Amino acid sequence: MKRYLETGNFGVAQAAVMAGCRVFCGYPITPATEIAEAMSGLLPRVGGFYVQTEDETAAMHMAIGAALGGMKAMTATSGPGFILYADPYGWAIGCEIPLVVLNSQRVGPVSGITGAPGQGEFYLSRYVTQGGNFETIVLAPNSAQEAFFLTIEAFYLSERFRTPVTVLADQLITDGWEDLSIPETDEEKQAMGLRFAERKAHPGPQFYPPTDEIDIPPVVLGKDTGALCSDWTPTEEGYDIETVEAQHKHAYRLIYKIRNHRDLITRHESLFLDDDPKIIAVAFGTPSRVVKTAVKKARAQGKKIGMIRPISLWPFPDELFKRNATYLSVELNYDGQMVREIQRAAPRESSVHFFGKCGELPTVAELSQIFDDLLQGKPPRRRGWETEAW
Amino acid sequence: MDYLATEYLRSRKIPSTACSGCGLGQCHKALVKAIDGVGLTVSDIVWGTSIGCAGRQTFATWKGDSFAGTHGRVYAIARGLRLALPPEKRIVLTVGDGDAFGIGFNHLLHAVRTNAQMTIMVCDNLGYQSTGGQFGWTTPPGVVTDSSPYGMFEPNWVQPERDVLRILKEAGATFLARHVSMDGASLVESLTKALQNNGLSLVHVVYPCTTNFGKNALGTRKPVEIFNWIKRHAAPLGKEKEETIWRTGIYHDASNSRPEFSTLMRRKVDEIRGRYS
Ligand code: SF4
């Protein structure tokens, strides 16, 4: 095991190379640029390619092209670039092309504050492309170490599910300097729980089976399999077709290959859930670290607070919200995004609240105050729109 | 076409779904003829297409590995694919004028800049015809379309002072030609040269759209009349007349004169790898 004091960006790049990524296509954008920079240094040394593209649309299309040719590929960006990925993302989903996309969220909308963390792309990461009729996989790290781990996991899941996988990070994770351990031996990798999947090629002729099966090798061009892939609704062989039946089969596969194998994707961290929590604080990514401290502090004071941190964000882990409780969603945005999913997933009698900050983390003091209010059955004290989800 | 069709095309895609009288078939046939002439086989080529008539009608016609990208994006996809494919595999793209010279122009320029091997046939039906007949970036001046009801008055990409091939030449393309689809032997000859260039080749081919362009711009759907109109406005380079819109022939041939994108990348990566291993 090698230990570093390094950034999440460094961890992500190390992970990608370890997972077998040999093509990185990117367009510079703060705070994901350092991933591109790291890849430009690392990849040639292992026989891989770094390409700086003309824009984000090209970055993801080019990564898709390389993946279609049989290489493991990745791209990384931030919000203004991620929205441009909406175009190629759909193509990769429809053609079932394995790929890893990292989005380091910053403050928005538009360019916003480039060097401060945000979580405004929770929904964008779910509805990441046009047209609907798909399910997607999104993993959210809360540290440099976890960014390393989840990048490798993203490559693994993308191969098994034949789909692009998003790692939804934020500026503090990619830019922040932290203690980071990188395993070197197979035993160390295993001990860390890292999973790896080889890139295979589909032999044809039925490239798009209308089932929810996974572990079907992806379509690879250039292997003389007669492979067909396109942006149109495909027949099983990949011919373009305009029938509702074909669309139905295709959509069924895109949605249920993921939903019916959730157990392979789902991850979360929780605290004090089995100890009768009255309030459950929910957070993902960097703010979850402050929330954890606040929850532990409250527990030390004998207050019945628990915590859920979804690590896999999509498919949304409805099963974590079966308990009747008072939920508090803590997010790095002011409009309230995850809170709506909690509200949908939680039992009807539950009450669901929101506390948003943006560009900076909430403080333990702020959270303690809100916990106290909620414990007394009062809604969080008004702080203007920071506690209004809508 | 029989021999060519059985050798290179998918029987399931014959006949094509293009409108009757459409000139797209001529373009397609010329390209397959050139491929045959050069001695390339089905497994030598990965064929890519885009959206619009040119993309949709040619997708999956090639017997071998094929893809269709979204509008304008095939050059970026092909550049990524180029890195992953073995160097001896060739990429051939059939795209439309809107795809290449409008929505995809930036990607095309960067594919040209890096001289990524791809043989691009731009099948130009003089506007957006699969969406019903709007003007495009090569629509001739004065022409009435669904979105230029007062006649096309914007400058276009084929006028001599801003010929798109000139831009592509300056950007570094290593083979460029222009034809009309009825050019027959000379079109096949240009496509042959394009295929022999290990770099970015682009052949711009104007073809008649009987359904929309003919009807809107010329007031006729008769293939013969549209063919004649296009022919009348085309002339070989150096033999232009007053009415000439399209200057045809080989525009620029610097085949195999500078490193191909993926070859350059591989060479550099090997060099760096050697330095650190
Ligand atoms: S609309 Fe025009 S260009 Fe398109 S297939 Fe029909 S005739 Fe050909």
XYZ file of C-alpha atoms and ligand atoms in Angstrom:
675
model
C 0.000 0.000 0.000
C 1.368 3.383 -0.941
C 0.278 6.398 1.059
C 0.007 9.893 -0.313
C -1.088 13.329 0.734
C -2.916 14.052 -2.500
C -6.062 15.375 -4.182
C -9.122 13.463 -5.284
C -8.095 14.281 -8.844
C -4.893 12.332 -8.335
C -6.831 9.428 -6.810
C -9.269 9.319 -9.718
C -6.476 9.263 -12.292
C -4.623 6.492 -10.429
C -7.847 4.507 -10.192
C -8.675 4.884 -13.864
C -5.280 3.600 -14.942
C -5.534 0.718 -12.447
C -8.982 -0.164 -13.823
C -7.518 -0.464 -17.312
C -8.531 2.903 -18.751
C -6.306 3.605 -21.736
C -8.052 6.561 -23.332
C -8.944 9.814 -21.636
C -10.649 12.528 -23.657
C -11.306 15.837 -21.986
C -11.817 19.537 -22.237
C -10.241 21.682 -19.518
C -12.689 22.869 -16.865
C -12.283 23.783 -13.215
C -12.388 21.765 -10.943
C -11.824 18.657 -13.046
C -8.879 19.890 -15.104
C -6.301 18.219 -12.897
C -7.737 14.812 -13.759
C -7.021 15.545 -17.415
C -3.578 16.824 -16.526
C -2.817 13.756 -14.459
C -4.024 11.474 -17.245
C -1.905 13.300 -19.817
C 1.103 12.372 -17.727
C 0.123 8.851 -16.715
C -1.473 7.360 -19.810
C 1.432 7.456 -22.291
C 3.597 5.630 -19.749
C 1.223 2.677 -19.828
C 0.599 2.794 -23.582
C -2.590 4.831 -23.348
C -3.811 7.983 -25.062
C -4.724 11.386 -23.693
C -6.693 13.589 -26.079
C -7.583 17.186 -25.402
C -10.646 17.857 -27.504
C -12.270 20.879 -29.127
C -15.206 20.870 -26.692
C -17.028 18.647 -24.239
C -19.323 17.242 -26.892
C -16.260 15.975 -28.710
C -14.661 14.744 -25.480
C -17.391 12.309 -24.692
C -18.029 11.329 -28.320
C -14.354 10.600 -28.757
C -14.261 8.556 -25.570
C -17.281 6.653 -26.878
C -15.481 6.078 -30.176
C -12.482 4.627 -28.367
C -14.736 2.447 -26.200
C -16.529 1.275 -29.335
C -13.163 0.247 -30.694
C -12.583 -1.904 -27.610
C -10.657 0.325 -25.225
C -11.654 1.334 -21.703
C -12.238 5.065 -21.807
C -13.048 7.920 -19.480
C -13.806 11.615 -19.455
C -14.140 14.153 -16.634
C -15.803 17.525 -16.412
C -17.839 19.927 -14.306
C -21.429 21.220 -14.660
C -21.112 23.408 -17.770
C -19.362 20.533 -19.527
C -21.589 17.842 -18.071
C -24.640 19.450 -19.645
C -22.923 19.149 -23.041
C -22.457 15.447 -22.360
C -26.238 15.146 -22.545
C -25.864 14.704 -26.296
C -23.324 11.855 -26.404
C -24.549 10.346 -23.131
C -27.759 9.290 -24.822
C -25.881 7.687 -27.643
C -23.735 5.702 -25.217
C -26.777 4.612 -23.212
C -28.719 3.579 -26.315
C -25.803 1.713 -27.874
C -24.863 0.266 -24.472
C -21.276 1.435 -24.470
C -19.227 1.066 -21.267
C -17.575 4.309 -20.243
C -16.793 6.280 -17.096
C -17.759 9.930 -16.709
C -16.701 11.998 -13.743
C -18.526 15.195 -12.873
C -17.011 17.424 -10.216
C -19.878 19.723 -9.295
C -19.356 23.394 -8.618
C -21.711 26.262 -7.892
C -24.238 27.127 -10.590
C -26.225 27.820 -12.582
C -23.997 28.376 -15.592
C -20.391 29.140 -14.716
C -21.324 30.204 -11.171
C -18.345 29.960 -8.827
C -15.727 27.772 -10.427
C -13.693 27.033 -7.310
C -16.431 26.185 -4.833
C -18.414 22.983 -4.343
C -22.045 22.501 -5.333
C -24.548 19.680 -5.639
C -26.871 21.074 -8.261
C -26.569 18.173 -10.665
C -28.261 15.475 -8.630
C -31.181 15.367 -11.060
C -29.084 16.157 -14.106
C -27.036 13.066 -13.356
C -30.221 11.006 -13.374
C -31.881 12.584 -16.404
C -28.585 12.861 -18.154
C -29.839 12.719 -21.706
C -32.725 13.358 -24.041
C -35.723 11.195 -24.747
C -36.150 9.223 -21.550
C -36.563 5.439 -21.533
C -33.416 4.604 -19.628
C -32.016 4.005 -16.156
C -28.566 5.113 -15.111
C -25.875 4.424 -12.535
C -24.427 7.265 -10.442
C -21.910 6.883 -7.607
C -21.090 9.698 -5.200
C -17.805 9.700 -3.229
C -17.228 11.825 -0.137
C -13.430 11.685 0.029
C -10.353 11.365 -2.133
C -10.032 7.756 -0.999
C -13.581 6.958 -1.942
C -13.178 8.784 -5.276
C -10.346 6.348 -5.960
C -12.479 3.376 -4.949
C -15.621 4.416 -6.792
C -13.772 5.226 -10.016
C -12.595 1.622 -10.132
C -16.089 0.446 -9.217
C -17.524 2.624 -12.002
C -15.334 0.880 -14.584
C -16.429 -2.478 -13.187
C -20.135 -1.664 -13.287
C -19.933 -0.041 -16.711
C -18.556 -3.262 -18.203
C -21.069 -5.550 -16.517
C -24.051 -3.356 -17.308
C -22.844 -2.118 -20.731
C -23.543 1.473 -19.875
C -21.765 4.710 -19.061
C -21.453 5.237 -15.301
C -21.219 8.682 -13.679
C -19.051 9.420 -10.660
C -20.746 12.460 -9.143
C -18.109 14.292 -7.117
C -17.779 17.917 -6.089
C -15.036 20.521 -6.045
C -13.903 19.707 -2.491
C -13.406 16.047 -3.376
C -11.456 16.599 -6.563
C -9.430 19.615 -5.396
C -9.054 18.781 -1.708
C -5.796 17.329 -0.356
C -6.204 14.255 1.806
C -4.610 11.110 3.033
C -4.879 8.578 0.212
C -3.854 4.925 0.135
C -3.273 3.234 -3.198
C -3.027 -0.554 -3.119
C -0.143 -2.159 -4.964
C -0.545 -5.928 -4.639
C -3.488 -8.108 -5.595
C -4.064 -8.908 -1.932
C -4.228 -5.226 -1.080
C -6.647 -4.605 -3.915
C -8.814 -7.456 -2.755
C -8.714 -6.278 0.831
C -9.912 -2.884 -0.320
C -12.843 -4.551 -2.085
C -11.828 -3.415 -5.553
C -13.578 -5.196 -8.400
C -12.300 -5.393 -11.957
C -13.975 -6.538 -15.167
C -12.230 -7.313 -18.421
C -13.274 -5.647 -21.657
C -14.802 -8.251 -23.972
C -16.360 -8.007 -27.419
C -19.806 -9.215 -28.441
C -19.594 -11.886 -31.128
C -22.981 -10.960 -32.639
C -25.328 -11.283 -34.390
C -27.842 -10.300 -31.673
C -26.188 -7.266 -30.166
C -29.265 -5.891 -28.372
C -31.155 -8.737 -26.702
C -34.535 -7.670 -25.309
C -33.841 -9.029 -21.832
C -32.696 -7.628 -18.517
C -29.569 -9.799 -18.556
C -26.205 -8.313 -17.656
C -22.675 -9.524 -18.349
C -23.343 -9.400 -22.070
C -20.168 -8.213 -23.807
C -20.472 -4.784 -25.404
C -20.557 -4.026 -29.108
C -17.021 -3.536 -30.390
C -16.285 -2.320 -33.902
C -13.403 -3.599 -35.965
C -13.627 -7.234 -34.892
C -15.536 -8.301 -38.019
C -18.610 -9.316 -36.099
C -20.888 -7.341 -38.420
C -21.564 -5.095 -35.462
C -24.171 -2.380 -35.886
C -24.846 0.467 -33.530
C -26.736 3.658 -34.027
C -28.731 6.378 -32.359
C -31.974 4.908 -33.700
C -34.103 2.330 -31.936
C -32.425 -0.944 -32.870
C -33.617 -4.373 -33.780
C -31.834 -7.105 -31.875
C -29.175 -7.129 -34.599
C -28.815 -3.350 -34.482
C -30.728 -2.330 -37.600
C -32.593 0.943 -37.276
C -36.313 0.450 -36.959
C -39.328 2.596 -36.180
C -41.749 0.253 -34.471
C -43.205 0.692 -31.025
C -42.558 -2.997 -30.293
C -38.829 -2.614 -30.910
C -38.734 0.565 -28.846
C -40.553 -1.196 -26.045
C -38.033 -4.057 -26.005
C -35.101 -1.668 -26.131
C -36.447 0.556 -23.341
C -37.272 -2.491 -21.227
C -33.681 -3.635 -21.466
C -32.176 -0.190 -20.805
C -34.315 0.277 -17.713
C -34.523 -3.172 -16.205
C -31.001 -4.465 -16.765
C -30.153 -1.867 -14.095
C -33.259 -1.926 -11.889
C -33.372 -5.704 -11.688
C -29.742 -5.918 -10.583
C -29.715 -3.102 -8.063
C -28.079 -5.309 -5.467
C -24.851 -5.185 -7.487
C -24.881 -1.388 -7.481
C -26.352 -0.226 -4.199
C -24.017 1.109 -1.503
C -24.598 3.346 1.432
C -23.272 4.325 4.838
C -25.546 4.731 7.836
C -25.242 5.699 11.482
C -27.482 4.840 14.467
C -30.343 3.580 12.311
C -30.981 0.656 14.616
C -31.080 2.856 17.666
C -34.505 4.400 17.262
C -33.565 7.676 15.561
C -36.216 10.391 15.648
C -34.413 12.354 13.026
C -32.450 10.940 10.130
C -30.073 13.337 8.444
C -29.391 12.486 4.797
C -26.460 13.735 2.769
C -24.108 12.577 0.039
C -20.683 13.767 -1.058
C -18.651 16.256 0.948
C -21.417 17.725 3.170
C -22.025 14.220 4.513
C -18.754 14.539 6.430
C -19.981 17.541 8.392
C -23.350 15.890 8.881
C -21.617 12.822 10.289
C -19.739 14.939 12.831
C -22.932 16.754 13.822
C -24.838 13.471 14.194
C -22.116 11.921 16.338
C -22.012 15.020 18.508
C -25.804 14.940 18.947
C -25.655 11.259 19.893
C -22.974 12.008 22.477
C -25.466 14.446 23.944
C -28.099 11.703 24.041
C -30.141 13.026 21.120
C -31.799 10.434 18.896
C -30.333 11.375 15.548
C -29.324 8.962 12.802
C -27.829 9.345 9.394
C -28.012 7.910 5.890
C -25.424 8.584 3.234
C -26.377 7.130 -0.149
C -23.202 6.284 -2.044
C -24.997 4.934 -5.092
C -27.405 7.776 -5.913
C -29.109 6.269 -8.945
C -30.993 4.059 -9.088
C -32.293 5.980 -6.046
C -32.079 3.802 -2.914
C -35.765 3.926 -1.935
C -35.185 0.978 0.400
C -33.155 3.185 2.778
C -36.188 5.363 3.484
C -38.721 2.779 4.645
C -38.582 3.971 8.277
C -41.152 6.412 9.562
C -39.052 9.302 10.857
C -38.252 12.949 10.437
C -35.810 13.246 7.551
C -33.479 16.155 6.970
C -31.829 16.393 3.564
C -28.610 18.399 3.683
C -27.433 19.439 0.247
C -25.042 21.842 -1.441
C -27.772 23.622 -3.349
C -30.574 26.001 -2.448
C -33.367 24.566 -4.574
C -33.518 21.184 -2.874
C -33.064 18.190 -5.127
C -32.495 14.965 -3.182
C -35.133 16.078 -0.675
C -37.795 15.473 -3.303
C -36.671 11.911 -3.839
C -36.660 11.321 -0.073
C -40.151 12.725 0.100
C -41.230 10.324 -2.619
C -39.528 7.317 -1.046
C -40.358 7.914 2.653
C -43.583 6.653 4.298
C -46.430 9.125 3.996
C -46.480 9.882 7.749
C -42.826 10.938 7.729
C -41.900 14.587 7.648
C -39.148 15.597 5.278
C -37.074 18.779 5.634
C -34.364 20.471 3.713
C -31.249 22.434 4.565
C -29.257 23.818 1.675
C -25.924 25.568 1.464
C -23.975 26.277 -1.648
C -20.343 27.018 -2.321
C -19.486 26.285 1.310
C -20.191 23.455 3.703
C -22.817 23.654 6.429
C -21.382 23.957 9.924
C -21.879 21.559 12.811
C -23.429 24.441 14.793
C -26.006 25.107 12.062
C -26.908 21.442 11.883
C -27.123 21.092 15.695
C -29.557 23.986 15.778
C -31.757 22.378 13.135
C -31.648 18.999 14.939
C -32.788 20.717 18.166
C -35.648 22.461 16.404
C -36.781 19.250 14.753
C -36.514 17.303 18.029
C -38.877 19.821 19.586
C -41.310 19.182 16.767
C -40.701 22.574 15.247
C -39.739 23.102 11.641
C -36.164 24.307 11.227
C -35.900 27.941 12.191
C -36.383 30.088 9.135
C -33.205 31.048 7.392
C -34.935 32.398 4.304
C -34.709 30.064 1.394
C -31.971 27.848 2.850
C -34.599 25.674 4.502
C -37.216 25.917 1.761
C -37.169 23.068 -0.692
C -39.762 24.707 -2.939
C -24.331 -3.144 -59.026
C -25.120 -6.832 -58.585
C -21.577 -8.009 -57.953
C -20.829 -5.009 -55.776
C -24.085 -5.426 -53.884
C -23.547 -9.084 -53.056
C -19.926 -8.516 -52.208
C -20.262 -5.441 -49.992
C -23.845 -4.678 -49.042
C -26.400 -6.183 -46.688
C -29.209 -7.823 -48.640
C -31.642 -6.720 -45.966
C -30.946 -3.089 -46.901
C -31.543 -3.488 -50.654
C -33.420 -1.724 -52.104
C -32.660 1.381 -50.099
C -35.440 3.372 -48.528
C -34.430 6.585 -50.340
C -37.157 8.228 -52.446
C -37.314 7.099 -56.036
C -35.131 9.201 -58.294
C -32.923 10.301 -55.405
C -29.279 10.782 -56.393
C -27.969 9.335 -53.178
C -27.738 5.894 -54.802
C -25.270 7.268 -57.351
C -23.000 8.563 -54.600
C -23.210 5.332 -52.666
C -22.521 3.215 -55.740
C -19.491 5.307 -56.716
C -17.990 4.829 -53.258
C -18.522 1.070 -53.231
C -17.017 0.895 -56.737
C -13.965 2.794 -55.551
C -13.615 0.501 -52.523
C -13.765 -2.493 -54.816
C -11.281 -0.921 -57.198
C -8.786 -0.298 -54.429
C -9.125 -3.943 -53.390
C -10.497 -3.336 -49.903
C -12.736 -6.001 -48.411
C -15.674 -5.860 -46.022
C -13.478 -6.527 -43.005
C -11.016 -3.760 -43.922
C -13.542 -1.005 -43.310
C -15.588 0.312 -40.401
C -18.373 2.385 -41.920
C -19.916 5.326 -40.121
C -22.918 7.440 -40.988
C -24.783 10.355 -39.507
C -28.326 11.713 -39.399
C -30.298 13.123 -42.335
C -30.910 11.458 -45.675
C -27.228 10.679 -46.283
C -26.823 9.036 -42.895
C -30.128 7.295 -42.526
C -30.239 5.846 -46.023
C -26.695 4.517 -45.896
C -26.666 3.171 -42.317
C -26.181 -0.594 -42.113
C -25.937 -0.946 -45.889
C -22.269 -1.929 -45.517
C -21.928 -5.637 -44.809
C -19.226 -5.069 -42.218
C -19.019 -3.240 -38.906
C -21.015 -0.018 -38.970
C -22.220 2.784 -36.766
C -24.434 5.832 -37.037
C -23.617 8.823 -34.880
C -25.808 11.719 -33.935
C -25.851 14.801 -36.106
C -22.401 16.283 -36.662
C -20.642 14.106 -34.132
C -19.255 11.305 -36.290
C -15.884 13.011 -36.757
C -15.280 12.990 -32.996
C -16.517 9.411 -32.694
C -14.342 8.371 -35.615
C -11.297 10.067 -34.112
C -11.769 8.090 -30.886
C -12.386 4.916 -32.831
C -9.277 5.602 -34.886
C -7.182 5.356 -31.713
C -8.631 1.978 -30.814
C -8.706 0.341 -34.255
C -5.657 -1.389 -35.685
C -3.908 1.034 -38.081
C -4.736 -1.084 -41.140
C -8.517 -0.788 -40.605
C -10.028 2.043 -42.614
C -12.833 4.345 -41.526
C -15.305 5.440 -44.196
C -18.032 7.972 -43.431
C -21.095 8.937 -45.444
C -22.526 12.167 -44.104
C -24.704 15.059 -45.209
C -23.942 18.705 -45.926
C -25.666 19.876 -42.738
C -23.727 17.341 -40.710
C -20.306 18.228 -42.117
C -20.552 21.941 -42.854
C -23.013 23.019 -40.158
C -23.518 21.195 -36.906
C -20.343 19.132 -37.174
C -18.045 21.720 -38.717
C -15.999 22.291 -35.566
C -15.461 18.559 -35.054
C -14.644 18.182 -38.737
C -12.038 20.954 -38.560
C -10.317 19.269 -35.632
C -10.380 15.887 -37.326
C -8.798 17.656 -40.316
C -6.263 19.464 -38.135
C -5.064 16.179 -36.674
C -5.235 14.402 -40.063
C -7.103 11.454 -38.582
C -7.575 8.764 -41.213
C -11.153 8.808 -42.383
C -12.563 8.900 -45.876
C -15.527 11.222 -45.763
C -18.072 11.422 -48.554
C -20.266 14.475 -47.955
C -23.489 13.690 -49.811
C -24.893 17.167 -50.436
C -28.594 17.441 -51.210
C -28.346 21.240 -50.947
C -30.197 21.668 -47.683
C -32.078 19.884 -44.923
C -34.234 17.507 -46.912
C -35.086 14.753 -44.466
C -36.710 17.365 -42.224
C -38.819 18.544 -45.122
C -36.645 20.996 -47.083
C -35.033 23.871 -45.208
C -32.036 25.797 -46.507
C -28.546 24.654 -45.578
C -24.984 25.904 -45.826
C -24.557 25.041 -49.481
C -28.019 26.018 -50.734
C -27.465 28.085 -53.903
C -28.278 31.822 -53.824
C -31.864 32.816 -54.471
C -33.251 29.326 -53.999
C -36.644 29.080 -52.322
C -36.930 26.505 -49.541
C -39.325 26.002 -46.634
C -37.150 28.228 -44.449
C -36.045 30.675 -47.154
C -39.424 31.614 -48.644
C -37.928 34.847 -50.071
C -34.982 33.056 -51.592
C -31.658 32.045 -50.010
C -29.890 35.355 -49.351
C -27.243 34.316 -46.826
C -23.717 33.703 -48.087
C -23.005 29.995 -48.407
C -20.001 27.684 -48.127
C -19.501 27.026 -51.852
C -19.162 30.560 -53.166
C -15.606 30.930 -54.524
C -14.556 33.501 -51.941
C -15.507 31.225 -49.049
C -15.312 27.774 -50.522
C -15.461 25.273 -47.678
C -12.787 23.183 -49.389
C -10.428 26.145 -49.141
C -11.045 26.308 -45.410
C -10.454 22.577 -45.070
C -7.256 22.853 -47.090
C -5.958 25.593 -44.808
C -6.951 23.474 -41.801
C -4.702 20.721 -43.111
C -6.825 18.226 -45.041
C -4.652 15.934 -47.112
C -7.146 15.073 -49.862
C -10.079 17.146 -51.081
C -12.345 16.815 -54.119
C -15.742 17.963 -55.299
C -18.136 16.361 -57.748
C -21.747 16.074 -58.738
C -23.227 12.621 -58.442
C -23.543 12.159 -62.217
C -19.789 12.553 -62.662
C -19.376 8.780 -62.925
C -15.794 7.787 -63.658
C -14.178 10.978 -62.366
C -16.101 10.697 -59.091
C -14.929 7.103 -58.668
C -11.394 8.217 -59.462
C -11.448 10.892 -56.747
C -12.920 8.481 -54.210
C -10.219 5.979 -55.102
C -7.515 8.547 -54.399
C -9.315 9.519 -51.200
C -9.230 5.902 -50.007
C -5.538 5.644 -50.779
C -4.645 8.535 -48.494
C -3.671 7.549 -44.966
C -5.064 10.728 -43.498
C -8.222 12.765 -43.703
C -9.852 12.751 -47.137
C -13.079 14.499 -47.961
C -15.050 14.243 -51.190
C -17.958 16.644 -51.519
C -20.650 15.270 -53.827
C -23.727 17.268 -54.853
C -26.701 15.055 -55.653
C -30.303 15.660 -56.655
C -33.087 15.453 -54.107
C -36.247 14.829 -56.044
C -38.650 15.081 -53.153
C -37.879 18.408 -51.524
C -35.136 20.395 -53.212
C -36.418 19.680 -56.713
C -39.972 20.496 -55.808
C -39.257 23.659 -53.805
C -36.314 25.162 -55.633
C -36.908 24.041 -59.193
C -40.631 23.424 -59.222
C -40.193 19.888 -60.481
C -39.830 16.399 -59.068
C -38.673 14.960 -62.369
C -35.258 13.387 -61.823
C -34.076 14.194 -65.365
C -34.802 17.888 -65.021
C -33.105 18.101 -61.643
C -30.101 16.120 -62.920
C -29.770 18.490 -65.872
C -30.057 21.560 -63.669
C -27.267 20.319 -61.394
C -25.096 19.359 -64.365
C -25.593 22.753 -65.942
C -24.287 24.457 -62.809
C -21.203 22.270 -62.450
C -17.922 22.625 -64.301
C -14.440 21.190 -63.861
C -11.986 23.416 -61.984
C -10.485 25.911 -64.393
C -13.371 25.584 -66.838
C -15.926 27.565 -64.866
C -18.651 29.519 -66.665
C -20.957 32.298 -65.524
C -23.613 29.876 -64.268
C -21.145 27.582 -62.477
C -21.910 26.958 -58.823
C -19.823 23.818 -58.237
C -16.207 23.653 -59.331
C -15.507 19.943 -59.659
C -12.461 17.685 -59.675
C -9.575 17.101 -57.315
C -9.215 20.269 -55.297
C -6.166 19.402 -53.255
C -4.024 16.286 -53.135
C -1.371 16.097 -50.447
C -1.987 12.412 -49.820
C 0.313 10.724 -47.332
C 2.298 13.924 -46.881
C 1.966 14.285 -43.125
C 1.523 11.915 -40.173
C -1.875 10.428 -39.568
C -3.429 11.201 -36.137
C -3.400 7.737 -34.552
C 0.003 6.891 -36.042
C 1.424 10.051 -34.538
C -0.201 9.301 -31.181
C 1.115 5.741 -31.167
C 4.594 6.840 -32.125
C 4.682 9.433 -29.364
C 3.259 7.066 -26.757
C 5.870 4.432 -27.648
C 8.603 7.018 -27.331
C 7.379 8.211 -23.912
C 6.870 4.662 -22.733
C 10.405 3.786 -23.735
C 11.706 6.730 -21.783
C 10.013 5.610 -18.562
C 10.242 1.820 -18.713
S -35.756 13.531 -49.306
Fe -34.509 13.988 -51.070
S -32.398 13.510 -50.462
Fe -33.786 12.531 -49.008
S -34.049 10.450 -49.790
Fe -35.739 11.682 -50.588
S -34.994 12.413 -52.555
Fe -33.235 11.679 -51.443
